[in-house]
mmCIF file with all atom_site columns, C-alpha atoms and ligand atoms in Angstrom:
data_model
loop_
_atom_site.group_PDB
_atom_site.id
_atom_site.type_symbol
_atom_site.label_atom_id
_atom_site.label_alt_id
_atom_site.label_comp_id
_atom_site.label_asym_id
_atom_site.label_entity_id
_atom_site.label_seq_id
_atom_site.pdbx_PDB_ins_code
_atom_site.Cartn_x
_atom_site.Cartn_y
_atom_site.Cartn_z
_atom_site.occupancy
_atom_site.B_iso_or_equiv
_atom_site.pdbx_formal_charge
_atom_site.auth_seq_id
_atom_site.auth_comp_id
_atom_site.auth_asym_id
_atom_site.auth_atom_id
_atom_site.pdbx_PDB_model_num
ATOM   1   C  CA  . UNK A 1 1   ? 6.498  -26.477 83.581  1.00 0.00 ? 1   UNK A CA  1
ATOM   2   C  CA  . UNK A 1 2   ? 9.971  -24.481 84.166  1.00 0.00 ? 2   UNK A CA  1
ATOM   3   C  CA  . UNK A 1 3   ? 11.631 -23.030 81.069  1.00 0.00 ? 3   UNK A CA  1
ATOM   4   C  CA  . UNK A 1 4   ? 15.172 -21.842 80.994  1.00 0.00 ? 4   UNK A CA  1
ATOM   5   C  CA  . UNK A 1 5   ? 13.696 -19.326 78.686  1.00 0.00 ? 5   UNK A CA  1
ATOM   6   C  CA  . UNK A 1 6   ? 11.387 -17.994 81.818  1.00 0.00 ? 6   UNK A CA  1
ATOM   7   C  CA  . UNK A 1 7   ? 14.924 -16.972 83.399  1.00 0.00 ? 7   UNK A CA  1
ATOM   8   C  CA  . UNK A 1 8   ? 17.299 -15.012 80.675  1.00 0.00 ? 8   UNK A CA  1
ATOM   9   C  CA  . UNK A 1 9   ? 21.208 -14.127 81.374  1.00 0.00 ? 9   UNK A CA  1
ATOM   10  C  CA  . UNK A 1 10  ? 21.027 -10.114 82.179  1.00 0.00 ? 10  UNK A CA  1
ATOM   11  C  CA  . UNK A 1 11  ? 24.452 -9.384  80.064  1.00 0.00 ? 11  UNK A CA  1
ATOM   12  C  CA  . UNK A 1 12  ? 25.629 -11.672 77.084  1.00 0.00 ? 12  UNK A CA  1
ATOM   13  C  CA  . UNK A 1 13  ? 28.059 -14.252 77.366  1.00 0.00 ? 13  UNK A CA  1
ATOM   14  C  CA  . UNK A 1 14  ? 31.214 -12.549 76.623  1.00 0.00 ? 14  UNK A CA  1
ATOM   15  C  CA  . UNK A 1 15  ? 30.629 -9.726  79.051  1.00 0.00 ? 15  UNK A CA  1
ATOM   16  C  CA  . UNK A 1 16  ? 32.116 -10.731 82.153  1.00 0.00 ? 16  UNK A CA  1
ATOM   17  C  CA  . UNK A 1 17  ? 35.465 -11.740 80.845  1.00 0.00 ? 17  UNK A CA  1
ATOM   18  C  CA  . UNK A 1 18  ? 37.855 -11.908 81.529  1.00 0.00 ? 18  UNK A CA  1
ATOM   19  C  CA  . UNK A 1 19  ? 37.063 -12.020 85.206  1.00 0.00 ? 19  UNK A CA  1
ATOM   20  C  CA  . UNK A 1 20  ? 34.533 -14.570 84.424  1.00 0.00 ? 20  UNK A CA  1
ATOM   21  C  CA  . UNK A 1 21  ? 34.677 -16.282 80.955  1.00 0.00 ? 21  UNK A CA  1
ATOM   22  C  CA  . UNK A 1 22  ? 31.892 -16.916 78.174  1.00 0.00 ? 22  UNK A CA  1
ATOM   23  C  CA  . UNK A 1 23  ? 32.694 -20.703 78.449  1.00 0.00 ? 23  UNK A CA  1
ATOM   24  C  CA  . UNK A 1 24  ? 31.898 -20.510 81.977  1.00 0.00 ? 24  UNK A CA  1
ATOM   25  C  CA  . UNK A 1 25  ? 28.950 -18.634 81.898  1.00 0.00 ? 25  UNK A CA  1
ATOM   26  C  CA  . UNK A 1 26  ? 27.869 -20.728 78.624  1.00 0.00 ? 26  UNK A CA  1
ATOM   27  C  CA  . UNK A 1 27  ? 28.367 -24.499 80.746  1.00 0.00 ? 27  UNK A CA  1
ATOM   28  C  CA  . UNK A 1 28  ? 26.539 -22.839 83.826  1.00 0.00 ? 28  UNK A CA  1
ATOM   29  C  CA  . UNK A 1 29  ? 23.779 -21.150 82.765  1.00 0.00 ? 29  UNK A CA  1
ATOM   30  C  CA  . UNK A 1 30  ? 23.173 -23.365 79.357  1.00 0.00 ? 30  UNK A CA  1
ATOM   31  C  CA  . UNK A 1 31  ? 24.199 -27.089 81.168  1.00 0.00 ? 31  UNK A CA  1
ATOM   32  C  CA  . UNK A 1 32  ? 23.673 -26.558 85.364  1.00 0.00 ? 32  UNK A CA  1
ATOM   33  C  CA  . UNK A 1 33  ? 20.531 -24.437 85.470  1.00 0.00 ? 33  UNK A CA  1
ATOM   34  C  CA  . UNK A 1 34  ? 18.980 -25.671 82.477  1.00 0.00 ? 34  UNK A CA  1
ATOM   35  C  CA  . UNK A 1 35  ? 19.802 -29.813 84.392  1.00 0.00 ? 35  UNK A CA  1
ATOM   36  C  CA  . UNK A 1 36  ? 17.895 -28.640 87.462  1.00 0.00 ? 36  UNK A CA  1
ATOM   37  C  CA  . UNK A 1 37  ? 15.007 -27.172 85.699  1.00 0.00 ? 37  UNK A CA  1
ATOM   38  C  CA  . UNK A 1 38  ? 14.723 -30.389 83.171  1.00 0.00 ? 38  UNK A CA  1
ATOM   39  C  CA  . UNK A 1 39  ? 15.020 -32.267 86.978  1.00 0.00 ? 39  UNK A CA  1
ATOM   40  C  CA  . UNK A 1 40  ? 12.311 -30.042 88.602  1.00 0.00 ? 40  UNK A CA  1
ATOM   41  C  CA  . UNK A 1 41  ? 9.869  -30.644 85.895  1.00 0.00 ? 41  UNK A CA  1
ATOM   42  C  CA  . UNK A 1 42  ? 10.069 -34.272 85.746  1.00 0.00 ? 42  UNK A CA  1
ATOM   43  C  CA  . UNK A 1 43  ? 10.279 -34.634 89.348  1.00 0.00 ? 43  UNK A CA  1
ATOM   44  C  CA  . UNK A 1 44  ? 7.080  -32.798 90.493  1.00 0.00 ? 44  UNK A CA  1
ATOM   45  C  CA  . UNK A 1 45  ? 5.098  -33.889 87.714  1.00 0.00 ? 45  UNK A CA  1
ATOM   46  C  CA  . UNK A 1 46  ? 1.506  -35.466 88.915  1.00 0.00 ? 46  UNK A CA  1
ATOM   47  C  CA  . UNK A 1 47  ? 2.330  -34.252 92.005  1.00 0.00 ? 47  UNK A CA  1
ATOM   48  C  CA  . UNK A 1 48  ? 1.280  -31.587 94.467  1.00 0.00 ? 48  UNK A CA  1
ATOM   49  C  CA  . UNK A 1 49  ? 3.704  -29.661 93.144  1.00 0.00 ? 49  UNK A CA  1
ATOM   50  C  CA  . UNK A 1 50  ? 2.801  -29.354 89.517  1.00 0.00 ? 50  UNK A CA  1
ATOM   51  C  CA  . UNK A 1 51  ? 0.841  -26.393 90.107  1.00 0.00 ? 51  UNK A CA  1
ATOM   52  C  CA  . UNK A 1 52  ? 2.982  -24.038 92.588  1.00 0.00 ? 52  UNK A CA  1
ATOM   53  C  CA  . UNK A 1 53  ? 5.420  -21.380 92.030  1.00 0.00 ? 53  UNK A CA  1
ATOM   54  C  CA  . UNK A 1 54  ? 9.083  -21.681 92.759  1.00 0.00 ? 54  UNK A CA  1
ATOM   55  C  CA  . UNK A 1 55  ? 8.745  -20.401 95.903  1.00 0.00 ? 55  UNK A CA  1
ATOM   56  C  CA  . UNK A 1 56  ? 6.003  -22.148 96.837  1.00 0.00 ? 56  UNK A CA  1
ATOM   57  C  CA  . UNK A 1 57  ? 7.400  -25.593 95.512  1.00 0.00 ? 57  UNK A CA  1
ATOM   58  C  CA  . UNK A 1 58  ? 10.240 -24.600 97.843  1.00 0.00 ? 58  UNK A CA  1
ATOM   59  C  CA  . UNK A 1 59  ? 9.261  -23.183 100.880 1.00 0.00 ? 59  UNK A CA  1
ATOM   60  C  CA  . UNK A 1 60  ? 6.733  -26.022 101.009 1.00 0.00 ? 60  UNK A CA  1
ATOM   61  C  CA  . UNK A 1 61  ? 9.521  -28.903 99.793  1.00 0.00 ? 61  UNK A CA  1
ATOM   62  C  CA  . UNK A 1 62  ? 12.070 -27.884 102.599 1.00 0.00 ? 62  UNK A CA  1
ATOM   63  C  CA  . UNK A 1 63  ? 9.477  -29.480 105.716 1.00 0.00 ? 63  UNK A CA  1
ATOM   64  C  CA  . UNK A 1 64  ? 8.838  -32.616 104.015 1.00 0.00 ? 64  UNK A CA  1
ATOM   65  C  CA  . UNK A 1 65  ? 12.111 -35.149 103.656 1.00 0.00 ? 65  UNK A CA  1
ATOM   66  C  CA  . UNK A 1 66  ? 10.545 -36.939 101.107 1.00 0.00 ? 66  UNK A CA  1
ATOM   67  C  CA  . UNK A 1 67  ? 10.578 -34.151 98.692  1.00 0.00 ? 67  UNK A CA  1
ATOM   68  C  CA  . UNK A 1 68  ? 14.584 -33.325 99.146  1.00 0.00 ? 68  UNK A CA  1
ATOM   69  C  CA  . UNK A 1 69  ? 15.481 -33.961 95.109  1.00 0.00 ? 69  UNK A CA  1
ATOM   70  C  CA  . UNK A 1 70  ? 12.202 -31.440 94.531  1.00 0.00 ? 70  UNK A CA  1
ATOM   71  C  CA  . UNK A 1 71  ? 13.656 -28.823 97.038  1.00 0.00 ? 71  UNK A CA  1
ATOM   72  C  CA  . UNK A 1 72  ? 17.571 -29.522 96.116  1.00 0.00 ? 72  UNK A CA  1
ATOM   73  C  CA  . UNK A 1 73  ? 16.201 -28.908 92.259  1.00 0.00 ? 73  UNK A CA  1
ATOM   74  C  CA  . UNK A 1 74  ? 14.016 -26.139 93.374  1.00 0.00 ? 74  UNK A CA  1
ATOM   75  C  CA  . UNK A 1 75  ? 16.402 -24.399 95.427  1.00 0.00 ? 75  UNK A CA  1
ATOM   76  C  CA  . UNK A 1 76  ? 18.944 -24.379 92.802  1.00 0.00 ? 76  UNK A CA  1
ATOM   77  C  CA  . UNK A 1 77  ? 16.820 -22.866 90.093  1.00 0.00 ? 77  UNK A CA  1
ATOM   78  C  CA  . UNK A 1 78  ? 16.057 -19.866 92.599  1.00 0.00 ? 78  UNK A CA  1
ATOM   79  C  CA  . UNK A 1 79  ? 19.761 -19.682 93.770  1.00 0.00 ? 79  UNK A CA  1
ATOM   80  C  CA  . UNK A 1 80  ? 20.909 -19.791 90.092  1.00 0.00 ? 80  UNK A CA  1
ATOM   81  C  CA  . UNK A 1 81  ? 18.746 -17.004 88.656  1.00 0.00 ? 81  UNK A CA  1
ATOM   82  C  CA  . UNK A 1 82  ? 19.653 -14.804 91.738  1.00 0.00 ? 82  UNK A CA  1
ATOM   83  C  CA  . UNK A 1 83  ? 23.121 -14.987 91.001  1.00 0.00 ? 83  UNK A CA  1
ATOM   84  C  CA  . UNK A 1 84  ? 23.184 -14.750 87.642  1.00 0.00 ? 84  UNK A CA  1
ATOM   85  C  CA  . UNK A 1 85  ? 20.969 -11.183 88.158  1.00 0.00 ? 85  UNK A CA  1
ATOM   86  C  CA  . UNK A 1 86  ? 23.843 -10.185 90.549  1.00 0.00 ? 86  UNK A CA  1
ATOM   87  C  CA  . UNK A 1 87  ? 26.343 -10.028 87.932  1.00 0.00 ? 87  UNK A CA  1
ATOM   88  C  CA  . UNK A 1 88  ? 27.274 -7.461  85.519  1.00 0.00 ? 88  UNK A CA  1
ATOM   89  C  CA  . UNK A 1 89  ? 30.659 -5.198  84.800  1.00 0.00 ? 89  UNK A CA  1
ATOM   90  C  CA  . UNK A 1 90  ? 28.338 -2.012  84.920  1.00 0.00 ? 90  UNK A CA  1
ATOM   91  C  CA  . UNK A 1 91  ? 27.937 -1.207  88.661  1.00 0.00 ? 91  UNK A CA  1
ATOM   92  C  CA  . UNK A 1 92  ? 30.964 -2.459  90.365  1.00 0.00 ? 92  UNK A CA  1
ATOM   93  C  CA  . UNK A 1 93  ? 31.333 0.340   92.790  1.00 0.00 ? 93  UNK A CA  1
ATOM   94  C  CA  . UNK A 1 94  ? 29.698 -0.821  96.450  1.00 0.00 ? 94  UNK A CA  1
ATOM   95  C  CA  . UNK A 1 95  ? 27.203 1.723   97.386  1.00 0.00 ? 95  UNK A CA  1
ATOM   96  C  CA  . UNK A 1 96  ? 27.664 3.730   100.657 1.00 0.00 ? 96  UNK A CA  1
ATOM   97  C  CA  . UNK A 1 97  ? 24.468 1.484   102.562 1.00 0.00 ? 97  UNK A CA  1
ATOM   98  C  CA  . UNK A 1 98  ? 26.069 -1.475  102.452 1.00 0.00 ? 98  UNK A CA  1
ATOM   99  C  CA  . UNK A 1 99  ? 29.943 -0.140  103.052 1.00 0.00 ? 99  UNK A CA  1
ATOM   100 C  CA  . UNK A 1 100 ? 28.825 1.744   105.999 1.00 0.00 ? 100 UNK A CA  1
ATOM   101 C  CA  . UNK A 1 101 ? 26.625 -0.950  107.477 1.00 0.00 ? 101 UNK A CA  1
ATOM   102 C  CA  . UNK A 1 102 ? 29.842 -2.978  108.098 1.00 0.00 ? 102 UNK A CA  1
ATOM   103 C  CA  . UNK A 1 103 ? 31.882 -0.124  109.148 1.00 0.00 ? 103 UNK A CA  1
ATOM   104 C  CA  . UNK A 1 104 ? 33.736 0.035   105.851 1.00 0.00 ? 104 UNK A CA  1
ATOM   105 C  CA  . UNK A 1 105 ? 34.519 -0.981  102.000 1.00 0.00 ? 105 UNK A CA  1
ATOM   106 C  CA  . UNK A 1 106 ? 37.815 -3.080  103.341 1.00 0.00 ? 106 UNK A CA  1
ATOM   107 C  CA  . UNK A 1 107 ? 35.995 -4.341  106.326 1.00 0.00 ? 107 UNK A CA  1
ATOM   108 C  CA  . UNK A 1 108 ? 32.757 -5.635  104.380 1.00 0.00 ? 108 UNK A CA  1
ATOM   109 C  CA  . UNK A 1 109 ? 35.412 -7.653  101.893 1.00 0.00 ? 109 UNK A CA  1
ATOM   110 C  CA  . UNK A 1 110 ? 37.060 -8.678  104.663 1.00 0.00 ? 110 UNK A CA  1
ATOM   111 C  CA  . UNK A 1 111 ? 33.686 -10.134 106.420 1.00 0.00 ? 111 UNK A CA  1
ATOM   112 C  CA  . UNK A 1 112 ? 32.307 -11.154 103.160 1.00 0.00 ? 112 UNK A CA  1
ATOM   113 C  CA  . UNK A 1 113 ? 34.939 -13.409 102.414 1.00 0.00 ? 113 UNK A CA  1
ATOM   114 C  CA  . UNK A 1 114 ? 35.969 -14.795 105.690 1.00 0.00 ? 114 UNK A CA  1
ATOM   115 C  CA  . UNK A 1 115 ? 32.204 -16.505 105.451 1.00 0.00 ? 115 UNK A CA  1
ATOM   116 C  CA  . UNK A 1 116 ? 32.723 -17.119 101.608 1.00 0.00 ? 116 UNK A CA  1
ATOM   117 C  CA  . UNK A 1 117 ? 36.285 -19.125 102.459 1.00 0.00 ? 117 UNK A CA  1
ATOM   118 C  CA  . UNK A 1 118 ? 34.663 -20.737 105.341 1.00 0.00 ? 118 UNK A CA  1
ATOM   119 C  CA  . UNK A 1 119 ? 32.499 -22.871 103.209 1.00 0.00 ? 119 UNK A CA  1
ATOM   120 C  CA  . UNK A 1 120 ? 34.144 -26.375 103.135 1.00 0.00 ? 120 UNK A CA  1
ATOM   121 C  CA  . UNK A 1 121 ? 32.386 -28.120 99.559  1.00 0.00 ? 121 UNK A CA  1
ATOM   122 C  CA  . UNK A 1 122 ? 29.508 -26.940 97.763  1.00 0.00 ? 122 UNK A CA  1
ATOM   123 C  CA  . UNK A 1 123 ? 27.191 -23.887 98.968  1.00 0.00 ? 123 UNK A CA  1
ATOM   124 C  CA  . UNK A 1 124 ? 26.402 -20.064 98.447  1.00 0.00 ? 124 UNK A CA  1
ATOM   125 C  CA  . UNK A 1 125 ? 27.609 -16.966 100.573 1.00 0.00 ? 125 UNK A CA  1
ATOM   126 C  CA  . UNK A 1 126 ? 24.887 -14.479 100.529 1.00 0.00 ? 126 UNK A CA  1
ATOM   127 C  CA  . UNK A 1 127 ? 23.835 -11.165 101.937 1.00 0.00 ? 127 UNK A CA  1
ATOM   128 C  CA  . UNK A 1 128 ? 21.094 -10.593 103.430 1.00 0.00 ? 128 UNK A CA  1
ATOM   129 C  CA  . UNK A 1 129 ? 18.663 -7.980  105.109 1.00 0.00 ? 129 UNK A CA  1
ATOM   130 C  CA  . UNK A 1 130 ? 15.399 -7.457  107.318 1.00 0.00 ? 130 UNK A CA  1
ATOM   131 C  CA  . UNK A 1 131 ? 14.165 -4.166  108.787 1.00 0.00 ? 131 UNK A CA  1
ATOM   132 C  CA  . UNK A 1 132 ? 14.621 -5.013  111.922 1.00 0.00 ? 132 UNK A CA  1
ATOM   133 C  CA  . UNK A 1 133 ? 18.377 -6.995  112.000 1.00 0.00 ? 133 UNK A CA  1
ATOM   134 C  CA  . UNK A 1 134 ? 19.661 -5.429  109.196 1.00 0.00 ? 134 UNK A CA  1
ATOM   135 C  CA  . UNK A 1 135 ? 22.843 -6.630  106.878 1.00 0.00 ? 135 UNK A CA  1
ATOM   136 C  CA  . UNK A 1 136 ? 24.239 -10.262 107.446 1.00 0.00 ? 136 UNK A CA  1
ATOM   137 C  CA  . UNK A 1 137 ? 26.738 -12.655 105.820 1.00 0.00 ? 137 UNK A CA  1
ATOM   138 C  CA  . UNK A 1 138 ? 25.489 -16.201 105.741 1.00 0.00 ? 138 UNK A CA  1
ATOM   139 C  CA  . UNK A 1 139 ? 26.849 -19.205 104.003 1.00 0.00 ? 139 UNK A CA  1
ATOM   140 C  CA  . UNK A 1 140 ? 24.294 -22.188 103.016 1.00 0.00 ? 140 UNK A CA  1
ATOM   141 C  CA  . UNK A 1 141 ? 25.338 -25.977 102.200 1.00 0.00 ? 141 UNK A CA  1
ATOM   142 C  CA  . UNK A 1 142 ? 24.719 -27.650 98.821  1.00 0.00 ? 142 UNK A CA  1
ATOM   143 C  CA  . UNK A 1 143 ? 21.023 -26.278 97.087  1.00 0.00 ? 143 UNK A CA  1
ATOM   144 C  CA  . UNK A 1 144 ? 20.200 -24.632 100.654 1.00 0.00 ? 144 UNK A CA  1
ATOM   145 C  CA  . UNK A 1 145 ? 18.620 -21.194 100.032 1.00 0.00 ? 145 UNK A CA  1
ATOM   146 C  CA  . UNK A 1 146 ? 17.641 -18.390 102.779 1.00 0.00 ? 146 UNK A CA  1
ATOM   147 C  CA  . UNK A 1 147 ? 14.226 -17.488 101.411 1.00 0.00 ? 147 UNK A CA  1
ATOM   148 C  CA  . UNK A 1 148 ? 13.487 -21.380 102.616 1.00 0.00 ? 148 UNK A CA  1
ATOM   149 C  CA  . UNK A 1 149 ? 13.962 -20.250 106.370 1.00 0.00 ? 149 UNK A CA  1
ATOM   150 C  CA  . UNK A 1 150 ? 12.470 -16.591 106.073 1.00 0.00 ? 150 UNK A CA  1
ATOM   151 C  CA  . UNK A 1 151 ? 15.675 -14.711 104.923 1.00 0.00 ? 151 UNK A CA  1
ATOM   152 C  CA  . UNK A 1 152 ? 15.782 -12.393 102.375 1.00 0.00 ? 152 UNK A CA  1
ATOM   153 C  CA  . UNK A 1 153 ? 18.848 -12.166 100.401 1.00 0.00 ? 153 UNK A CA  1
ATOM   154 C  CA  . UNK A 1 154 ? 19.776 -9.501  98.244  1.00 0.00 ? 154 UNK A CA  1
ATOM   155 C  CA  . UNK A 1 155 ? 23.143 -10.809 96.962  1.00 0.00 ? 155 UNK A CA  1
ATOM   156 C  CA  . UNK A 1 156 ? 24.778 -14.233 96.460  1.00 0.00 ? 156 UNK A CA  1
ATOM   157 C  CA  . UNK A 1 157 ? 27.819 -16.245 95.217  1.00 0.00 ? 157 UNK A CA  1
ATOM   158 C  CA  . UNK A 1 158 ? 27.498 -19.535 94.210  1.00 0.00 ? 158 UNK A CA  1
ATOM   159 C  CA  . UNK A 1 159 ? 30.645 -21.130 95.454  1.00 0.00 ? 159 UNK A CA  1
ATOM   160 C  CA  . UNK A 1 160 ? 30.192 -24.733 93.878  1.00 0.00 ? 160 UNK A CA  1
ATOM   161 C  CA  . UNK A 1 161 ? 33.428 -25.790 91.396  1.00 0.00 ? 161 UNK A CA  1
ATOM   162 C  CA  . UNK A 1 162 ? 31.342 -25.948 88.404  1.00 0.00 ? 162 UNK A CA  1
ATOM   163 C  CA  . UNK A 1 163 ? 30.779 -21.602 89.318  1.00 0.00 ? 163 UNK A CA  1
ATOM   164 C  CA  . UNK A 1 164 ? 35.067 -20.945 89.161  1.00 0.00 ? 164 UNK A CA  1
ATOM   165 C  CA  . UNK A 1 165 ? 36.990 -24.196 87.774  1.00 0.00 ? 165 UNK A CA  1
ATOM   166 C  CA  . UNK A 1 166 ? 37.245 -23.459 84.316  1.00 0.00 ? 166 UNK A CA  1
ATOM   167 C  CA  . UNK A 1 167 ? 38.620 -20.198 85.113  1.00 0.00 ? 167 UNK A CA  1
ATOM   168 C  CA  . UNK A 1 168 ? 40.299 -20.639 88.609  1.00 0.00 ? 168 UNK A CA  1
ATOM   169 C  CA  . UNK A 1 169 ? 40.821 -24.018 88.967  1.00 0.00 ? 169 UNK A CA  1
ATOM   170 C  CA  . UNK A 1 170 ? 41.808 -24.939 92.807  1.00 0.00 ? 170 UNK A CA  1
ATOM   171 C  CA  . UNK A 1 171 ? 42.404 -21.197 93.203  1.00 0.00 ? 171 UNK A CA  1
ATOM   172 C  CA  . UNK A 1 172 ? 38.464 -20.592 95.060  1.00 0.00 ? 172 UNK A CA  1
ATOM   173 C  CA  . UNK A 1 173 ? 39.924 -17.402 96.850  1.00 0.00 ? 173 UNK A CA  1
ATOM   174 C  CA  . UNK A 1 174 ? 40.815 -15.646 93.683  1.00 0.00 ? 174 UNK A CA  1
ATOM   175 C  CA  . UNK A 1 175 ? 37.351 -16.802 92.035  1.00 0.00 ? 175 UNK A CA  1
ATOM   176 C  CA  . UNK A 1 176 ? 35.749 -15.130 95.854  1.00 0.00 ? 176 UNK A CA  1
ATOM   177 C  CA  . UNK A 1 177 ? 37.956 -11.755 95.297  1.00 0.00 ? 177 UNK A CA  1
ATOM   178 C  CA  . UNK A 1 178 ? 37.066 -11.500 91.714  1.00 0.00 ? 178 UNK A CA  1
ATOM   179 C  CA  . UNK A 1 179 ? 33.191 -10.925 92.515  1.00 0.00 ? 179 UNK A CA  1
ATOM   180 C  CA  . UNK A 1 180 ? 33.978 -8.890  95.259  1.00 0.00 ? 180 UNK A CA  1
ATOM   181 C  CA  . UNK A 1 181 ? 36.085 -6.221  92.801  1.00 0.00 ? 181 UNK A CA  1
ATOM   182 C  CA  . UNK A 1 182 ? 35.059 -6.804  89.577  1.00 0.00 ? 182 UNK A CA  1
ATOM   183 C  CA  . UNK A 1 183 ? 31.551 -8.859  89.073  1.00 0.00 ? 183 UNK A CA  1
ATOM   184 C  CA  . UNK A 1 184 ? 29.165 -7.878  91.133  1.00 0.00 ? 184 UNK A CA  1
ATOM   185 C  CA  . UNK A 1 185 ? 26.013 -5.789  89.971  1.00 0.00 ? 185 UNK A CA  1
ATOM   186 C  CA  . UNK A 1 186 ? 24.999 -3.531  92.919  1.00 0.00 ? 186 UNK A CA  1
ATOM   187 C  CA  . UNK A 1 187 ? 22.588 -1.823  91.035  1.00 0.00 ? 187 UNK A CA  1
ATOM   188 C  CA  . UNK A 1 188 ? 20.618 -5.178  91.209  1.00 0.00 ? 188 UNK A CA  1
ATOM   189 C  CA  . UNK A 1 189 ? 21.345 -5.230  95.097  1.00 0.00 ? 189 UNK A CA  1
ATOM   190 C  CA  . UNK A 1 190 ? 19.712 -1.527  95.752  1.00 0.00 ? 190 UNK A CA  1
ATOM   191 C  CA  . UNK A 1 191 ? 16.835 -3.003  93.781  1.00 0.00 ? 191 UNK A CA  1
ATOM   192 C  CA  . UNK A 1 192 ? 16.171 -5.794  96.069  1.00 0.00 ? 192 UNK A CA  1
ATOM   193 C  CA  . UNK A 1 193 ? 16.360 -3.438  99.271  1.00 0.00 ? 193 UNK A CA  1
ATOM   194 C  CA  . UNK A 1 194 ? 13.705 -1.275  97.762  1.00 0.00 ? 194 UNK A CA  1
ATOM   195 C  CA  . UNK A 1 195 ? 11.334 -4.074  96.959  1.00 0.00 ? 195 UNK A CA  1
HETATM 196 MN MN1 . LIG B 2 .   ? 26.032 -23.072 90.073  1.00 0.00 ? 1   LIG B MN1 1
#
């Protein structure tokens, strides 16, 4: 069984505001992640799946199309807890390994977004990295998640309405800029390279 107590906020409601409000964070983390953990637990009950991890449940989920509500759920509990840990109004200043990886603060922004703003309906932006490739920008549709196809992220954005319309609205570019300058926790980011 998944427990939305197994994956806790890092900061408190109120402390993203106001570039991202309590109400937002409250309805997201307390209402969306908390729906597709309740779904994940009733859907792989007495099933194969009752006794893997989340990674397991959905690297195994994503090769077999009768299982897409198991991955979708799945997928979105990962992407959801990832994001969450990349937020924070502590560390806002992009370290020098990923600035000089794309040649530049202005031009990583400039990439970053471009992908971000190129995803038409639901999905995530991430960043990734392998030893041997290096940084890359990559957008994903709907639950879609990069450790299903061997990617490692080590950042995301979770660009579906419910992440920016209380505070944004229509305005998606502002909600994409905001993160970039003000939300992001690159502390957590370092971490992940040095796993
Ligand atoms: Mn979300």
């Amino acid at each position: 069984m998944f427990n939305l107590n197994d994956y806790p906020l890092p900061f408190r409601e109120t402390d993203l505001e106001p570039y991202m409000s309590a109400e937002t964070v409250r309805t997201h983390y307390g209402k969306h992640l908390a729906t597709y953990i309740a779904n994940l637990n009733k859907l792989i009950a007495d099933t194969k799946y009752a006794d893997m991890d989340l990674r397991e449940i959905i690297t195994t989920s994503v090769n077999d199309d009768t299982s897409e509500k198991i991955f979708n759920n799945a997928a979105q509990i990962f992407n959801h807890e990832f994001f969450f840990n990349c937020l924070g109004r502590g560390n806002n200043i992009i370290p020098d390994i990923i600035s000089d990886a794309f040649g530049g603060e202005a031009e990583f922004k400039e990439k970053f977004k471009s992908v971000a703003n190129g995803v038409f309906g639901s999905g995530w932006v991430w960043l990734t990295h392998d030893a041997e490739n290096g940084f890359g920008i990559i957008a994903t549709k709907n639950a879609d998640t990069p450790i299903a196809h061997g990617q490692t992220p080590v950042l995301t954005l979770d660009l579906w309405e419910h992440a920016y319309y209380l505070d944004f609205q229509n305005r998606r570019a502002d909600f994409i800029d905001s993160f970039l300058e003000s939300l992001i926790d690159w502390k957590f980011v370092i971490d992940n390279l040095n796993m």
